[in-house]
GROMACS .gro file of C-alpha atoms in nm:
model
  190
    1MET     CA    1   1.239   0.338   1.316
    2ASP     CA    2   0.966   0.070   1.299
    3LYS     CA    3   0.662   0.141   1.090
    4ASN     CA    4   0.312   0.047   1.204
    5LEU     CA    5  -0.015   0.033   1.016
    6TYR     CA    6  -0.210   0.349   1.097
    7THR     CA    7  -0.570   0.423   1.010
    8ILE     CA    8  -0.635   0.790   0.941
    9LEU     CA    9  -0.992   0.917   0.969
   10ILE     CA   10  -1.062   1.246   0.794
   11TYR     CA   11  -1.390   1.437   0.803
   12SER     CA   12  -1.475   1.704   0.549
   13GLU     CA   13  -1.755   1.871   0.366
   14ASN     CA   14  -1.844   1.698   0.040
   15VAL     CA   15  -1.649   1.934  -0.184
   16VAL     CA   16  -1.512   1.868  -0.532
   17GLY     CA   17  -1.133   1.832  -0.525
   18ILE     CA   18  -1.091   1.755  -0.154
   19LEU     CA   19  -0.969   1.401  -0.223
   20ASN     CA   20  -0.699   1.545  -0.449
   21GLN     CA   21  -0.596   1.790  -0.175
   22ILE     CA   22  -0.571   1.507   0.078
   23THR     CA   23  -0.378   1.267  -0.146
   24SER     CA   24  -0.137   1.546  -0.245
   25VAL     CA   25  -0.012   1.551   0.117
   26PHE     CA   26   0.087   1.184   0.084
   27THR     CA   27   0.244   1.241  -0.257
   28ARG     CA   28   0.448   1.536  -0.131
   29LEU     CA   29   0.576   1.331   0.167
   30GLN     CA   30   0.624   1.021  -0.052
   31VAL     CA   31   0.399   0.801   0.165
   32ASN     CA   32   0.207   0.520  -0.002
   33ILE     CA   33  -0.164   0.486   0.080
   34GLU     CA   34  -0.241   0.119   0.146
   35SER     CA   35  -0.620   0.153   0.133
   36LEU     CA   36  -0.873   0.432   0.088
   37ASN     CA   37  -1.246   0.443   0.149
   38VAL     CA   38  -1.471   0.748   0.114
   39SER     CA   39  -1.834   0.760   0.223
   40PRO     CA   40  -2.091   0.980   0.391
   41SER     CA   41  -2.050   0.981   0.769
   42GLY     CA   42  -2.323   0.964   1.031
   43ILE     CA   43  -2.321   1.344   1.043
   44PRO     CA   44  -2.531   1.523   0.778
   45HIS     CA   45  -2.327   1.687   0.499
   46VAL     CA   46  -1.998   1.544   0.634
   47HIS     CA   47  -1.795   1.281   0.448
   48LYS     CA   48  -1.553   1.038   0.606
   49TYR     CA   49  -1.225   0.933   0.447
   50THR     CA   50  -1.062   0.621   0.589
   51LEU     CA   51  -0.701   0.571   0.482
   52THR     CA   52  -0.437   0.324   0.594
   53ILE     CA   53  -0.064   0.379   0.574
   54TYR     CA   54   0.252   0.225   0.712
   55SER     CA   55   0.433   0.496   0.901
   56ASP     CA   56   0.607   0.596   1.221
   57PRO     CA   57   0.443   0.813   1.492
   58VAL     CA   58   0.629   1.132   1.399
   59GLN     CA   59   0.546   1.111   1.031
   60VAL     CA   60   0.177   1.022   1.081
   61GLN     CA   61   0.136   1.321   1.318
   62LYS     CA   62   0.292   1.546   1.053
   63ILE     CA   63   0.058   1.407   0.786
   64VAL     CA   64  -0.254   1.461   0.998
   65LYS     CA   65  -0.150   1.819   1.084
   66GLN     CA   66  -0.097   1.900   0.715
   67ILE     CA   67  -0.433   1.746   0.621
   68GLU     CA   68  -0.612   1.948   0.891
   69LYS     CA   69  -0.470   2.268   0.735
   70LYS     CA   70  -0.682   2.206   0.425
   71VAL     CA   71  -0.972   2.453   0.419
   72ASP     CA   72  -1.250   2.198   0.364
   73VAL     CA   73  -1.119   1.944   0.619
   74ILE     CA   74  -1.313   1.955   0.945
   75LYS     CA   75  -1.104   1.712   1.151
   76ALA     CA   76  -0.843   1.439   1.106
   77ASP     CA   77  -0.706   1.182   1.352
   78PHE     CA   78  -0.493   0.869   1.337
   79TYR     CA   79  -0.527   0.536   1.515
   80LEU     CA   80  -0.354   0.206   1.568
   81ASP     CA   81  -0.561  -0.111   1.524
   82ASP     CA   82  -0.629  -0.159   1.896
   83GLU     CA   83  -0.794   0.187   1.913
   84ILE     CA   84  -1.062   0.122   1.648
   85PHE     CA   85  -1.302  -0.135   1.507
   86THR     CA   86  -1.233  -0.220   1.143
   87SER     CA   87  -1.373  -0.432   0.865
   88GLU     CA   88  -1.321  -0.500   0.497
   89VAL     CA   89  -1.516  -0.678   0.227
   90ALA     CA   90  -1.368  -0.924  -0.019
   91LEU     CA   91  -1.518  -1.088  -0.325
   92PHE     CA   92  -1.373  -1.412  -0.457
   93LYS     CA   93  -1.469  -1.560  -0.793
   94LEU     CA   94  -1.374  -1.926  -0.771
   95SER     CA   95  -1.365  -2.204  -1.027
   96THR     CA   96  -1.673  -2.423  -0.977
   97GLU     CA   97  -1.479  -2.722  -1.104
   98LYS     CA   98  -1.201  -2.676  -0.842
   99VAL     CA   99  -1.451  -2.615  -0.561
  100MET     CA  100  -1.635  -2.936  -0.654
  101GLN     CA  101  -1.306  -3.128  -0.657
  102HIS     CA  102  -1.205  -2.992  -0.314
  103PRO     CA  103  -1.499  -2.972  -0.068
  104GLU     CA  104  -1.264  -2.820   0.192
  105ILE     CA  105  -1.278  -2.493  -0.008
  106SER     CA  106  -1.646  -2.451   0.084
  107LYS     CA  107  -1.559  -2.523   0.447
  108LEU     CA  108  -1.288  -2.255   0.441
  109ILE     CA  109  -1.539  -1.999   0.316
  110ARG     CA  110  -1.802  -2.098   0.574
  111HIS     CA  111  -1.545  -2.089   0.857
  112SER     CA  112  -1.458  -1.736   0.744
  113ASP     CA  113  -1.826  -1.638   0.784
  114GLY     CA  114  -1.844  -1.607   0.407
  115ARG     CA  115  -2.145  -1.667   0.190
  116MET     CA  116  -2.199  -1.767  -0.169
  117LEU     CA  117  -2.356  -1.494  -0.381
  118GLU     CA  118  -2.379  -1.691  -0.703
  119VAL     CA  119  -2.310  -2.044  -0.812
  120ASN     CA  120  -2.309  -2.153  -1.175
  121ASP     CA  121  -2.131  -2.408  -1.395
  122THR     CA  122  -1.827  -2.184  -1.444
  123TYR     CA  123  -1.772  -1.996  -1.119
  124ILE     CA  124  -1.880  -1.939  -0.761
  125THR     CA  125  -1.878  -1.587  -0.619
  126ALA     CA  126  -1.806  -1.573  -0.246
  127HIS     CA  127  -1.848  -1.268  -0.021
  128ILE     CA  128  -1.644  -1.225   0.298
  129CYS     CA  129  -1.674  -0.941   0.550
  130SER     CA  130  -1.390  -0.957   0.802
  131SER     CA  131  -1.057  -0.816   0.913
  132SER     CA  132  -0.771  -0.755   0.669
  133LYS     CA  133  -0.571  -1.038   0.826
  134ALA     CA  134  -0.856  -1.288   0.796
  135ILE     CA  135  -0.921  -1.197   0.433
  136ILE     CA  136  -0.552  -1.221   0.340
  137SER     CA  137  -0.528  -1.554   0.524
  138LEU     CA  138  -0.829  -1.691   0.334
  139TYR     CA  139  -0.681  -1.568   0.006
  140LYS     CA  140  -0.358  -1.758   0.075
  141GLU     CA  141  -0.547  -2.075   0.164
  142LEU     CA  142  -0.762  -2.054  -0.150
  143ALA     CA  143  -0.458  -1.976  -0.367
  144HIS     CA  144  -0.314  -2.309  -0.254
  145TYR     CA  145  -0.600  -2.481  -0.443
  146LYS     CA  146  -0.544  -2.266  -0.756
  147CYS     CA  147  -0.918  -2.199  -0.766
  148ILE     CA  148  -0.924  -1.817  -0.767
  149LEU     CA  149  -1.042  -1.669  -1.096
  150GLN     CA  150  -1.084  -1.313  -0.965
  151TYR     CA  151  -1.034  -1.141  -0.633
  152THR     CA  152  -1.097  -0.793  -0.502
  153ARG     CA  153  -1.092  -0.633  -0.160
  154SER     CA  154  -1.245  -0.309  -0.038
  155GLY     CA  155  -1.067  -0.040   0.155
  156ARG     CA  156  -1.093  -0.048   0.531
  157VAL     CA  157  -1.390   0.101   0.708
  158ALA     CA  158  -1.337   0.200   1.069
  159THR     CA  159  -1.505   0.346   1.371
  160THR     CA  160  -1.339   0.454   1.692
  161ARG     CA  161  -1.385   0.279   2.024
  162ASN     CA  162  -1.501   0.612   2.172
  163LYS     CA  163  -1.867   0.666   2.255
  164THR     CA  164  -1.889   0.937   1.987
  165GLU     CA  165  -1.674   1.034   1.692
  166MET     CA  166  -1.404   1.290   1.774
  167VAL     CA  167  -1.542   1.507   1.496
  168SER     CA  168  -1.878   1.531   1.678
  169LYS     CA  169  -1.703   1.671   1.987
  170PHE     CA  170  -1.504   1.911   1.767
  171LEU     CA  171  -1.816   2.034   1.584
  172GLN     CA  172  -1.998   2.085   1.916
  173GLU     CA  173  -1.704   2.289   2.050
  174GLN     CA  174  -1.705   2.500   1.733
  175SER     CA  175  -2.080   2.557   1.764
  176ASN     CA  176  -2.045   2.657   2.130
  177ALA     CA  177  -1.762   2.897   2.048
  178GLN     CA  178  -1.971   3.055   1.771
  179LEU     CA  179  -2.266   3.100   2.011
  180ARG     CA  180  -2.039   3.264   2.272
  181PHE     CA  181  -1.900   3.496   2.005
  182MET     CA  182  -2.250   3.595   1.895
  183GLU     CA  183  -2.364   3.647   2.256
  184GLU     CA  184  -2.061   3.864   2.330
  185GLY     CA  185  -2.137   4.074   2.021
  186ILE     CA  186  -2.500   4.121   2.129
  187ASN     CA  187  -2.398   4.209   2.486
  188ASN     CA  188  -2.143   4.464   2.358
  189ASP     CA  189  -2.409   4.631   2.141
  190ILE     CA  190  -2.640   4.689   2.441
   0.00000   0.00000   0.00000
């Protein structure tokens, strides 16, 4: 079965050990995590985990169901690239000497919407914010010039194409259910 790149978005409370609980699901199923990013979400007291994996539809559904069973996980969903907006950040430390010898290197960075963070006699640090494919493509082009001294790339950040995050809808449903439960209890006591 063909494997696709899936982005898994997980929402949880900011609790010590939750990352270990989440990654243990992947370890148990022997699935490699390609990238991982953890940050506060737009919802107070809720953190967002963005993971990418190569998987098939059956396996990714199984993974998400197991993650959602974790006590501190609020909601988890998976997406293909056409269902979300994504971005990554890359930092390139390039040899100043090589960049000066090959002006086309600067053009490559500018055409990638990159910017220079620092320029000195030894190295140039370039910052790129783009898609995974664009960053990997730029890396390959720069590697051709043998000018890369250091390179690092962030994990993917993603947001859905929906008007609101699925977790917001889920939390609202939970809140409504809790209110109904409380109202029913009050009405039964009367």
